[in-house]
mmCIF file of C-alpha atoms in Angstrom:
data_model
loop_
_atom_site.group_PDB
_atom_site.id
_atom_site.type_symbol
_atom_site.label_atom_id
_atom_site.label_comp_id
_atom_site.label_asym_id
_atom_site.label_seq_id
_atom_site.Cartn_x
_atom_site.Cartn_y
_atom_site.Cartn_z
ATOM 1 C CA SER A 1 0.000 0.000 0.000
ATOM 2 C CA LYS A 2 1.017 3.631 -0.411
ATOM 3 C CA ASN A 3 0.249 5.331 2.877
ATOM 4 C CA LEU A 4 1.467 8.514 4.558
ATOM 5 C CA ARG A 5 4.259 9.400 2.170
ATOM 6 C CA HIS A 6 5.862 12.721 2.981
ATOM 7 C CA ARG A 7 8.311 15.416 1.903
ATOM 8 C CA MET A 8 10.324 17.832 4.056
ATOM 9 C CA HIS A 9 12.005 21.206 3.577
ATOM 10 C CA VAL A 10 14.320 22.992 6.040
ATOM 11 C CA ARG A 11 15.142 26.668 5.623
ATOM 12 C CA PRO A 12 18.937 27.178 5.224
ATOM 13 C CA ASP A 13 19.155 29.057 8.528
ATOM 14 C CA GLY A 14 17.225 26.312 10.314
ATOM 15 C CA SER A 15 14.454 28.716 11.355
ATOM 16 C CA LYS A 16 11.614 26.633 9.926
ATOM 17 C CA VAL A 17 10.935 23.022 9.045
ATOM 18 C CA TYR A 18 8.062 22.187 6.676
ATOM 19 C CA VAL A 19 6.506 18.736 6.256
ATOM 20 C CA THR A 20 3.851 17.678 3.734
ATOM 21 C CA TRP A 21 2.062 14.361 3.515
ATOM 22 C CA GLY A 22 -0.884 12.540 2.004
ATOM 23 C CA THR A 23 -2.356 9.072 2.315
ATOM 24 C CA GLY A 24 -2.808 7.904 -1.266
ATOM 25 C CA ALA A 25 -4.026 8.791 -4.725
ATOM 26 C CA GLY A 26 -6.720 11.461 -4.655
ATOM 27 C CA ALA A 27 -6.198 12.259 -0.963
ATOM 28 C CA ASP A 28 -5.866 15.630 0.731
ATOM 29 C CA VAL A 29 -2.327 16.925 1.167
ATOM 30 C CA GLN A 30 -1.533 18.406 4.577
ATOM 31 C CA LEU A 31 1.197 20.827 5.672
ATOM 32 C CA ALA A 32 2.711 21.277 9.132
ATOM 33 C CA PHE A 33 5.652 23.474 10.041
ATOM 34 C CA ARG A 34 7.900 24.133 13.006
ATOM 35 C CA ASP A 35 9.396 27.482 14.046
ATOM 36 C CA ALA A 36 10.716 28.946 17.302
ATOM 37 C CA ALA A 37 7.245 28.631 18.852
ATOM 38 C CA GLY A 38 6.954 24.903 18.081
ATOM 39 C CA TRP A 39 4.825 22.927 15.634
ATOM 40 C CA HIS A 40 1.832 24.400 13.800
ATOM 41 C CA GLY A 41 -0.879 22.687 11.798
ATOM 42 C CA PRO A 42 -1.658 20.482 10.113
ATOM 43 C CA GLU A 43 -3.291 22.689 7.496
ATOM 44 C CA LEU A 44 -5.019 21.647 4.301
ATOM 45 C CA ALA A 45 -2.723 22.513 1.394
ATOM 46 C CA CYS A 46 -4.404 20.721 -1.509
ATOM 47 C CA PRO A 47 -7.918 19.248 -1.409
ATOM 48 C CA LYS A 48 -9.031 16.092 -3.174
ATOM 49 C CA SER A 49 -10.368 18.166 -6.037
ATOM 50 C CA VAL A 50 -6.766 18.773 -7.100
ATOM 51 C CA LYS A 51 -6.136 15.008 -7.252
ATOM 52 C CA ALA A 52 -3.208 15.326 -4.869
ATOM 53 C CA TRP A 53 -0.520 12.662 -5.045
ATOM 54 C CA GLU A 54 0.982 11.203 -1.889
ATOM 55 C CA TYR A 55 4.455 12.554 -2.705
ATOM 56 C CA ALA A 56 3.797 16.299 -2.447
ATOM 57 C CA GLY A 57 6.923 18.440 -2.606
ATOM 58 C CA VAL A 58 7.282 21.463 -0.328
ATOM 59 C CA THR A 59 9.660 24.419 -0.260
ATOM 60 C CA ALA A 60 9.644 27.990 1.069
ATOM 61 C CA MET A 61 10.911 31.466 0.277
ATOM 62 C CA SER A 62 13.104 33.716 2.413
ATOM 63 C CA TYR A 63 10.161 36.094 2.885
ATOM 64 C CA GLY A 64 8.013 33.317 4.355
ATOM 65 C CA ASP A 65 5.745 32.063 1.575
ATOM 66 C CA ALA A 66 5.558 28.262 1.410
ATOM 67 C CA PHE A 67 4.763 26.297 -1.751
ATOM 68 C CA VAL A 68 3.228 22.825 -1.809
ATOM 69 C CA PHE A 69 3.324 20.880 -5.067
ATOM 70 C CA CYS A 70 0.264 18.683 -5.539
ATOM 71 C CA MET A 71 0.157 16.222 -8.365
ATOM 72 C CA PHE A 72 -1.545 13.241 -9.889
ATOM 73 C CA ASP A 73 -0.376 13.133 -13.502
ATOM 74 C CA ASP A 74 -0.513 16.921 -13.812
ATOM 75 C CA VAL A 75 1.192 19.368 -11.419
ATOM 76 C CA TRP A 76 -0.464 22.003 -9.239
ATOM 77 C CA VAL A 77 1.081 24.308 -6.664
ATOM 78 C CA ALA A 78 -0.556 25.881 -3.611
ATOM 79 C CA ARG A 79 0.927 28.963 -1.936
ATOM 80 C CA ARG A 80 0.724 29.701 1.800
ATOM 81 C CA GLU A 81 1.376 33.276 2.848
ATOM 82 C CA PRO A 82 3.201 33.860 6.168
ATOM 83 C CA GLY A 83 -0.035 34.934 7.845
ATOM 84 C CA GLY A 84 -1.633 31.572 7.133
ATOM 85 C CA VAL A 85 -3.693 32.513 4.057
ATOM 86 C CA TRP A 86 -3.720 29.842 1.328
ATOM 87 C CA ASP A 87 -4.070 30.648 -2.351
ATOM 88 C CA ALA A 88 -6.082 28.114 -4.319
ATOM 89 C CA PRO A 89 -3.813 25.603 -6.081
ATOM 90 C CA VAL A 90 -2.971 26.507 -9.678
ATOM 91 C CA GLN A 91 -1.942 24.136 -12.446
ATOM 92 C CA ILE A 92 1.639 24.664 -13.632
ATOM 93 C CA VAL A 93 2.098 21.512 -15.753
ATOM 94 C CA PRO A 94 -0.762 20.134 -17.887
ATOM 95 C CA LEU A 95 -1.949 16.558 -17.755
ATOM 96 C CA GLN A 96 0.868 14.035 -18.247
ATOM 97 C CA THR A 97 2.016 10.913 -16.428
ATOM 98 C CA LEU A 98 4.027 12.655 -13.704
ATOM 99 C CA LYS A 99 4.758 11.803 -10.080
ATOM 100 C CA HIS A 100 7.203 12.207 -7.182
ATOM 101 C CA ILE A 101 8.043 15.913 -7.147
ATOM 102 C CA VAL A 102 10.658 17.434 -4.851
ATOM 103 C CA ALA A 103 11.798 21.059 -4.740
ATOM 104 C CA GLU A 104 14.423 23.369 -3.226
ATOM 105 C CA THR A 105 14.660 27.171 -3.173
ATOM 106 C CA ASP A 106 17.921 28.971 -3.916
ATOM 107 C CA GLY A 107 19.312 32.186 -2.388
ATOM 108 C CA GLY A 108 17.578 34.282 -5.030
ATOM 109 C CA ASP A 109 14.170 32.809 -4.150
ATOM 110 C CA ILE A 110 14.004 30.702 -7.301
ATOM 111 C CA ILE A 111 12.413 27.290 -6.855
ATOM 112 C CA HIS A 112 14.089 24.317 -8.547
ATOM 113 C CA ALA A 113 12.017 21.145 -8.829
ATOM 114 C CA VAL A 114 12.456 17.659 -10.253
ATOM 115 C CA LEU A 115 9.816 15.022 -10.914
ATOM 116 C CA ARG A 116 9.495 11.848 -12.868
ATOM 117 C CA GLY A 117 7.588 10.534 -15.829
ATOM 118 C CA GLU A 118 9.223 8.181 -18.265
ATOM 119 C CA LYS A 119 12.183 10.538 -17.838
ATOM 120 C CA VAL A 120 13.347 12.805 -15.042
ATOM 121 C CA HIS A 121 11.975 16.321 -15.553
ATOM 122 C CA TYR A 122 13.200 19.652 -14.188
ATOM 123 C CA LEU A 123 11.579 23.075 -13.939
ATOM 124 C CA HIS A 124 12.158 26.314 -12.070
ATOM 125 C CA GLY A 125 10.186 29.415 -11.185
ATOM 126 C CA ASP A 126 9.688 32.317 -8.820
ATOM 127 C CA GLY A 127 6.324 31.134 -7.531
ATOM 128 C CA ASN A 128 4.396 33.116 -10.127
ATOM 129 C CA VAL A 129 6.087 32.322 -13.434
ATOM 130 C CA TRP A 130 7.364 28.817 -14.208
ATOM 131 C CA SER A 131 9.703 27.496 -16.880
ATOM 132 C CA GLN A 132 8.853 24.739 -19.281
ATOM 133 C CA LEU A 133 9.614 21.146 -18.340
ATOM 134 C CA PHE A 134 13.157 20.119 -19.288
ATOM 135 C CA SER A 135 13.957 16.413 -19.627
ATOM 136 C CA LEU A 136 16.978 14.382 -18.628
ATOM 137 C CA ALA A 137 17.593 10.636 -18.225
ATOM 138 C CA PRO A 138 16.814 8.098 -20.948
ATOM 139 C CA PRO A 139 13.866 5.666 -21.076
ATOM 140 C CA PRO A 140 12.569 3.120 -20.313
ATOM 141 C CA THR A 141 11.592 4.678 -16.989
ATOM 142 C CA THR A 142 12.835 6.483 -13.894
ATOM 143 C CA GLU A 143 11.740 6.702 -10.273
ATOM 144 C CA ALA A 144 11.963 9.026 -7.292
ATOM 145 C CA PRO A 145 14.361 11.802 -8.353
ATOM 146 C CA VAL A 146 15.898 13.990 -5.625
ATOM 147 C CA ILE A 147 17.541 17.419 -5.813
ATOM 148 C CA ALA A 148 20.075 19.467 -3.866
ATOM 149 C CA LEU A 149 21.565 22.919 -4.516
ATOM 150 C CA ASP A 150 25.214 23.754 -3.933
ATOM 151 C CA SER A 151 26.679 27.031 -2.617
ATOM 152 C CA LEU A 152 26.443 28.538 -6.126
ATOM 153 C CA TRP A 153 22.795 27.388 -6.347
ATOM 154 C CA LYS A 154 23.556 24.845 -9.044
ATOM 155 C CA PRO A 155 21.122 21.883 -9.053
ATOM 156 C CA HIS A 156 22.379 18.352 -8.452
ATOM 157 C CA VAL A 157 19.973 15.501 -9.159
ATOM 158 C CA ALA A 158 19.988 11.757 -8.469
ATOM 159 C CA TRP A 159 17.400 9.158 -9.421
ATOM 160 C CA GLN A 160 16.643 5.481 -9.879
ATOM 161 C CA GLN A 161 16.902 4.199 -13.428
ATOM 162 C CA TRP A 162 14.677 1.178 -14.048
ATOM 163 C CA LYS A 163 14.955 -1.602 -16.604
ATOM 164 C CA LYS A 164 12.283 -3.572 -18.405
ATOM 165 C CA THR A 165 12.684 -7.323 -18.643
ATOM 166 C CA GLY A 166 9.908 -9.404 -20.136
ATOM 167 C CA GLY A 167 7.384 -6.649 -19.594
ATOM 168 C CA VAL A 168 8.344 -6.241 -15.923
ATOM 169 C CA TYR A 169 10.032 -3.080 -14.602
ATOM 170 C CA SER A 170 12.631 -3.265 -11.825
ATOM 171 C CA PRO A 171 15.308 -0.921 -10.367
ATOM 172 C CA ALA A 172 18.561 -1.177 -12.351
ATOM 173 C CA GLU A 173 20.864 1.590 -11.134
ATOM 174 C CA VAL A 174 21.276 4.945 -9.403
ATOM 175 C CA ARG A 175 22.300 7.842 -11.665
ATOM 176 C CA TYR A 176 23.411 11.442 -11.041
ATOM 177 C CA ALA A 177 23.550 14.644 -13.088
ATOM 178 C CA THR A 178 24.151 18.333 -12.581
ATOM 179 C CA GLY A 179 23.119 21.171 -14.867
ATOM 180 C CA ARG A 180 20.166 23.401 -15.625
ATOM 181 C CA ASN A 181 17.388 23.656 -18.181
ATOM 182 C CA ASP A 182 18.241 21.312 -21.081
ATOM 183 C CA GLN A 183 21.994 20.968 -20.369
ATOM 184 C CA TRP A 184 22.897 18.165 -17.970
ATOM 185 C CA THR A 185 25.753 15.746 -17.347
ATOM 186 C CA ASN A 186 26.636 13.196 -20.013
ATOM 187 C CA GLY A 187 24.201 14.432 -22.635
ATOM 188 C CA ASN A 188 21.393 14.498 -20.066
ATOM 189 C CA ASP A 189 21.766 10.761 -19.316
ATOM 190 C CA GLY A 190 23.664 11.436 -16.097
ATOM 191 C CA VAL A 191 26.439 9.193 -14.814
ATOM 192 C CA LEU A 192 26.227 5.791 -13.183
ATOM 193 C CA VAL A 193 26.593 5.913 -9.400
ATOM 194 C CA HIS A 194 25.755 2.314 -8.545
ATOM 195 C CA PRO A 195 24.289 -0.670 -10.394
ATOM 196 C CA HIS A 196 21.697 -2.721 -8.514
ATOM 197 C CA ALA A 197 21.901 -6.496 -8.411
ATOM 198 C CA ASP A 198 18.689 -6.514 -6.381
ATOM 199 C CA PRO A 199 15.783 -4.085 -5.976
ATOM 200 C CA ALA A 200 16.743 -1.107 -3.845
ATOM 201 C CA ASN A 201 15.158 1.917 -2.258
ATOM 202 C CA PRO A 202 15.256 5.368 -3.923
ATOM 203 C CA PRO A 203 18.397 7.510 -3.481
ATOM 204 C CA GLU A 204 18.882 10.639 -1.407
ATOM 205 C CA ILE A 205 21.285 13.501 -2.059
#
């Protein structure tokens, strides 16, 4: 079963911790956060009407706005203002087969996000205007990409690459790439980090 999957974001100065979670396809996505006064919430970030996926990415800006990415094939984002007011979720990627989004915010308050379809996809935006989807990683399929930003705010991405054998998909290897937009390591295929002899859990970075 796919129950209570979550994402987390920590502000660089450690002042706030944000956690999002859901309990399955079509479920509500909740947000809770911790600051100097303790834990707050949970609050409803994305209702069922947005078809929220259980992996709902979360990140936040230096000025206090939090963004929760809600998805089930297409991608929506809900904004929470520091005073606790939620904007209605808006669609930023039209209907495709997309899942497993994770996001980080750089020092210029630009959000960098990765997600998976058949390939790993990347996009960025300021919370109001979003880039197109850029693709990296070859087919047949990928799973559970993760992202980190370095001190120059350059994205680094890792993911599971799967293989297809006799119509059955299984984890094959962990791959890594760095770059931006449509220019990534090794012609966007990334580099091999580790081949799997047996099924393995998704990577972290």
